[in-house]
Amino acid sequence: MSGRQTARGRQHCVKQIFLMMLMAALNAFAGTFIVKPGESINDKLKVLQPGDTLLVRAGTYRESLALPRDGQSGKRIVLKAFPNEKPIIANATTLLALSKQWWLIQGLIFDQQDAPSDAIKISGSNSILRGCEIRNGMKDGIDGAKGSTNITIEGCTIHDFVNQPGVDAHGIVVNPGARGWKILRNKIYNCGGDCIQLYAEDVHPVAEYSKNFTISGNTFYTTLGGNSENALDFKGIPQLETFSREL
């Protein structure tokens, strides 16, 4: 075999290896999308299917997020910050309606800009809110609805939810009928109401209370003095499986 033929053979092998590596890279990133400042997160969310991921580049996005469809067990839809970046979702209204199933929301900053509404409303199931910062509102940082099930709030920082004296603004409030929540390793501070409240009224029978909650490893504090209420206020929950805290 001539030297020229050997060189051609090596070039062919290199091309084949390059093509194989390129295909592997494309397959690895199939279903991964990126949104950057000047684009709409909601527009990008519309194309996501179960198993897809949307990475959000650093910047400020002035919109409220609406999730278009459910993920699936084993195929969550992921909305997360681009690695080592801190994108901000800023709007003077509810910033996220987590009404679907099987989502992971991670690493975003939600800045409510002193709006008199809940920052994040959760009514779906089997979803995770992880490593987010939720701040600057006049009502509740997170409001959990009746029927919300298997929700995990993990490693988040929730702070500065304050209304006028006598008007509650909680870090997390969960309404009767929620099931299987896990509230883990969060930092919650400077709330005009409670850091965490599991709500119920006298009219709610015990059967309607929230159940099977795990609250563990959280840190609660205030610098607001008498303008804050309780670290924890459990008005109705018959089954609190695990509980630890630092106050």
Short mmCIF file of C-alpha atoms in Angstrom, two decimals:
data_model
loop_
_atom_site.label_atom_id
_atom_site.label_comp_id
_atom_site.label_asym_id
_atom_site.label_seq_id
_atom_site.Cartn_x
_atom_site.Cartn_y
_atom_site.Cartn_z
CA MET A 1 0.00 0.00 0.00
CA SER A 2 1.38 3.39 -0.99
CA GLY A 3 1.88 6.25 1.44
CA ARG A 4 -0.85 8.20 -0.38
CA GLN A 5 -3.37 5.38 0.13
CA THR A 6 -2.39 5.12 3.81
CA ALA A 7 -2.93 8.88 4.29
CA ARG A 8 -6.34 8.65 2.61
CA GLY A 9 -7.25 5.77 4.89
CA ARG A 10 -6.29 7.80 7.95
CA GLN A 11 -8.33 10.77 6.72
CA HIS A 12 -11.33 8.52 6.19
CA CYS A 13 -10.99 7.12 9.72
CA VAL A 14 -10.70 10.63 11.17
CA LYS A 15 -13.85 11.72 9.31
CA GLN A 16 -15.75 8.68 10.55
CA ILE A 17 -14.66 9.30 14.12
CA PHE A 18 -15.62 12.98 13.83
CA LEU A 19 -19.05 12.09 12.50
CA MET A 20 -19.57 9.57 15.28
CA MET A 21 -18.58 12.14 17.90
CA LEU A 22 -20.83 14.76 16.33
CA MET A 23 -23.81 12.40 16.30
CA ALA A 24 -23.14 11.46 19.92
CA ALA A 25 -23.05 15.14 20.90
CA LEU A 26 -26.27 15.88 19.06
CA ASN A 27 -27.98 12.94 20.71
CA ALA A 28 -26.71 14.03 24.12
CA PHE A 29 -28.18 17.49 23.67
CA ALA A 30 -31.35 16.46 21.86
CA GLY A 31 -34.26 18.07 23.66
CA THR A 32 -32.09 20.81 25.23
CA PHE A 33 -33.02 24.39 24.37
CA ILE A 34 -31.63 27.77 25.41
CA VAL A 35 -33.36 31.10 25.97
CA LYS A 36 -31.46 34.37 26.26
CA PRO A 37 -32.38 37.95 27.18
CA GLY A 38 -34.57 39.57 24.57
CA GLU A 39 -36.40 36.28 23.98
CA SER A 40 -39.51 35.00 25.74
CA ILE A 41 -39.24 32.09 28.15
CA ASN A 42 -42.92 31.34 27.58
CA ASP A 43 -42.41 31.08 23.83
CA LYS A 44 -39.64 28.54 24.41
CA LEU A 45 -41.72 26.61 26.95
CA LYS A 46 -44.40 25.99 24.35
CA VAL A 47 -42.17 23.65 22.35
CA LEU A 48 -40.98 21.53 25.29
CA GLN A 49 -42.04 17.89 25.47
CA PRO A 50 -41.57 15.35 28.27
CA GLY A 51 -37.85 14.83 28.85
CA ASP A 52 -36.84 18.22 27.39
CA THR A 53 -34.77 20.89 29.15
CA LEU A 54 -34.82 24.66 28.75
CA LEU A 55 -31.69 26.48 29.98
CA VAL A 56 -32.14 30.16 30.85
CA ARG A 57 -29.19 32.49 30.29
CA ALA A 58 -28.43 35.28 32.77
CA GLY A 59 -30.53 38.42 32.42
CA THR A 60 -33.91 39.79 33.47
CA TYR A 61 -37.10 38.38 31.93
CA ARG A 62 -40.17 40.50 32.55
CA GLU A 63 -42.92 37.92 32.18
CA SER A 64 -45.02 35.51 34.21
CA LEU A 65 -44.44 31.86 33.42
CA ALA A 66 -47.23 29.51 32.38
CA LEU A 67 -46.38 25.83 31.92
CA PRO A 68 -47.97 24.42 28.75
CA ARG A 69 -48.12 20.66 29.43
CA ASP A 70 -47.30 17.82 31.79
CA GLY A 71 -44.05 15.93 31.91
CA GLN A 72 -44.07 12.21 32.61
CA SER A 73 -42.73 9.91 35.29
CA GLY A 74 -39.06 9.40 34.41
CA LYS A 75 -39.25 12.21 31.83
CA ARG A 76 -39.58 15.47 33.68
CA ILE A 77 -39.69 18.74 31.80
CA VAL A 78 -36.83 20.84 33.16
CA LEU A 79 -36.63 24.63 33.37
CA LYS A 80 -33.33 25.69 34.91
CA ALA A 81 -30.66 28.34 34.98
CA PHE A 82 -27.77 27.98 32.58
CA PRO A 83 -24.78 26.62 34.57
CA ASN A 84 -23.19 29.23 36.86
CA GLU A 85 -25.70 31.92 35.85
CA LYS A 86 -28.56 33.55 37.78
CA PRO A 87 -31.43 34.62 35.54
CA ILE A 88 -34.15 36.78 37.09
CA ILE A 89 -37.89 36.49 36.45
CA ALA A 90 -39.29 39.89 37.41
CA ASN A 91 -42.88 41.05 37.22
CA ALA A 92 -45.35 42.75 39.56
CA THR A 93 -47.79 39.82 39.62
CA THR A 94 -47.75 36.05 40.13
CA LEU A 95 -44.52 34.89 38.51
CA LEU A 96 -45.10 31.15 38.13
CA ALA A 97 -48.23 29.01 38.02
CA LEU A 98 -46.98 25.48 38.66
CA SER A 99 -50.19 23.75 37.63
CA LYS A 100 -48.81 20.78 35.69
CA GLN A 101 -47.15 17.48 36.62
CA TRP A 102 -43.57 16.21 36.50
CA TRP A 103 -41.64 19.49 36.23
CA LEU A 104 -38.29 20.54 37.69
CA ILE A 105 -37.74 24.28 38.18
CA GLN A 106 -34.17 25.00 39.28
CA GLY A 107 -31.81 27.89 39.94
CA LEU A 108 -34.05 30.80 38.93
CA ILE A 109 -34.55 34.07 40.82
CA PHE A 110 -38.20 35.14 41.11
CA ASP A 111 -38.45 38.84 42.02
CA GLN A 112 -42.02 39.95 42.55
CA GLN A 113 -41.26 43.64 42.89
CA ASP A 114 -43.60 44.25 45.85
CA ALA A 115 -46.71 42.96 44.12
CA PRO A 116 -49.78 42.20 46.33
CA SER A 117 -50.21 38.67 44.96
CA ASP A 118 -48.64 35.25 45.57
CA ALA A 119 -45.29 34.92 43.83
CA ILE A 120 -45.64 31.21 42.97
CA LYS A 121 -48.89 29.26 42.94
CA ILE A 122 -48.66 25.47 43.04
CA SER A 123 -51.68 23.35 42.13
CA GLY A 124 -50.05 20.50 40.21
CA SER A 125 -48.34 17.29 41.30
CA ASN A 126 -45.01 15.46 41.26
CA SER A 127 -42.91 18.56 40.69
CA ILE A 128 -39.74 19.99 42.23
CA LEU A 129 -38.73 23.58 42.95
CA ARG A 130 -35.02 23.47 43.71
CA GLY A 131 -32.33 26.04 44.40
CA CYS A 132 -34.48 29.05 43.52
CA GLU A 133 -34.62 32.47 45.17
CA ILE A 134 -38.12 33.90 45.68
CA ARG A 135 -38.25 37.46 46.96
CA ASN A 136 -39.88 40.86 47.37
CA GLY A 137 -43.64 40.43 47.54
CA MET A 138 -46.56 41.63 49.63
CA LYS A 139 -48.48 38.35 49.89
CA ASP A 140 -47.10 34.77 49.95
CA GLY A 141 -43.87 33.51 48.44
CA ILE A 142 -45.40 30.11 47.64
CA ASP A 143 -49.09 29.24 47.84
CA GLY A 144 -49.96 25.52 47.72
CA ALA A 145 -53.48 24.68 46.61
CA LYS A 146 -55.86 21.95 47.70
CA GLY A 147 -55.09 18.82 45.68
CA SER A 148 -51.42 19.61 45.09
CA THR A 149 -49.56 16.34 45.63
CA ASN A 150 -45.95 15.14 45.95
CA ILE A 151 -44.37 18.58 45.71
CA THR A 152 -40.75 19.14 46.77
CA ILE A 153 -39.43 22.58 47.75
CA GLU A 154 -35.70 22.08 48.24
CA GLY A 155 -32.71 24.34 48.81
CA CYS A 156 -34.60 27.55 48.06
CA THR A 157 -34.23 30.99 49.63
CA ILE A 158 -37.53 32.78 50.27
CA HIS A 159 -37.45 36.25 51.75
CA ASP A 160 -38.93 39.72 52.14
CA PHE A 161 -42.63 39.03 51.84
CA VAL A 162 -44.10 41.85 53.88
CA ASN A 163 -47.40 43.70 53.79
CA GLN A 164 -48.69 46.39 56.11
CA PRO A 165 -49.03 45.58 59.83
CA GLY A 166 -51.92 43.20 60.46
CA VAL A 167 -51.92 41.84 56.90
CA ASP A 168 -50.22 38.47 56.56
CA ALA A 169 -47.54 37.69 54.00
CA HIS A 170 -46.08 34.20 54.45
CA GLY A 171 -43.04 32.48 53.04
CA ILE A 172 -44.91 29.25 52.25
CA VAL A 173 -48.59 28.66 52.92
CA VAL A 174 -50.29 25.37 52.04
CA ASN A 175 -54.06 25.01 51.99
CA PRO A 176 -56.11 22.06 53.30
CA GLY A 177 -56.19 19.03 51.02
CA ALA A 178 -52.54 19.05 49.92
CA ARG A 179 -50.72 15.72 50.15
CA GLY A 180 -47.16 14.47 50.31
CA TRP A 181 -45.18 17.72 50.28
CA LYS A 182 -41.48 17.83 51.17
CA ILE A 183 -40.04 21.16 52.34
CA LEU A 184 -36.32 20.54 52.72
CA ARG A 185 -33.22 22.60 53.51
CA ASN A 186 -34.67 26.00 52.63
CA LYS A 187 -33.82 29.39 54.10
CA ILE A 188 -36.91 31.49 54.81
CA TYR A 189 -36.67 34.91 56.44
CA ASN A 190 -38.19 38.37 56.82
CA CYS A 191 -41.83 37.42 56.30
CA GLY A 192 -44.55 39.60 57.72
CA GLY A 193 -46.56 36.48 58.54
CA ASP A 194 -45.24 32.96 59.10
CA CYS A 195 -42.25 31.38 57.42
CA ILE A 196 -44.35 28.23 56.87
CA GLN A 197 -48.06 27.96 57.52
CA LEU A 198 -50.15 24.82 57.05
CA TYR A 199 -53.54 26.45 56.88
CA ALA A 200 -56.95 25.26 58.05
CA GLU A 201 -60.06 26.75 59.61
CA ASP A 202 -62.51 25.37 62.14
CA VAL A 203 -64.92 24.55 59.33
CA HIS A 204 -62.44 22.08 57.81
CA PRO A 205 -62.86 18.52 59.10
CA VAL A 206 -59.67 16.65 59.95
CA ALA A 207 -60.16 14.47 56.86
CA GLU A 208 -59.57 17.56 54.71
CA TYR A 209 -56.35 18.63 56.41
CA SER A 210 -53.05 18.47 54.57
CA LYS A 211 -51.31 15.12 55.13
CA ASN A 212 -48.00 13.29 54.83
CA PHE A 213 -45.74 16.34 54.99
CA THR A 214 -41.99 16.24 55.54
CA ILE A 215 -40.39 19.46 56.81
CA SER A 216 -36.70 19.06 57.51
CA GLY A 217 -33.41 20.97 57.66
CA ASN A 218 -34.85 24.45 57.11
CA THR A 219 -33.58 27.72 58.57
CA PHE A 220 -36.01 30.45 59.64
CA TYR A 221 -35.30 33.93 60.98
CA THR A 222 -36.39 37.55 60.91
CA THR A 223 -34.82 40.98 61.25
CA LEU A 224 -38.26 42.61 61.29
CA GLY A 225 -38.89 42.29 65.03
CA GLY A 226 -42.56 42.41 65.94
CA ASN A 227 -43.57 42.76 62.29
CA SER A 228 -43.08 39.02 61.80
CA GLU A 229 -45.22 36.22 63.25
CA ASN A 230 -44.12 32.57 63.57
CA ALA A 231 -41.41 30.43 62.08
CA LEU A 232 -44.04 27.68 61.85
CA ASP A 233 -47.80 27.77 62.20
CA PHE A 234 -49.61 24.43 61.87
CA LYS A 235 -53.33 25.10 61.91
CA GLY A 236 -54.29 21.68 60.61
CA ILE A 237 -52.11 18.68 59.80
CA PRO A 238 -52.59 15.21 61.32
CA GLN A 239 -49.51 13.61 59.74
CA LEU A 240 -46.18 15.42 59.86
CA GLU A 241 -43.73 12.63 59.24
CA THR A 242 -40.34 14.27 59.77
CA PHE A 243 -39.48 17.59 61.25
CA SER A 244 -36.32 19.47 62.12
CA ARG A 245 -35.42 23.13 62.03
CA GLU A 246 -33.10 25.92 63.00
CA LEU A 247 -34.72 29.13 64.26
#
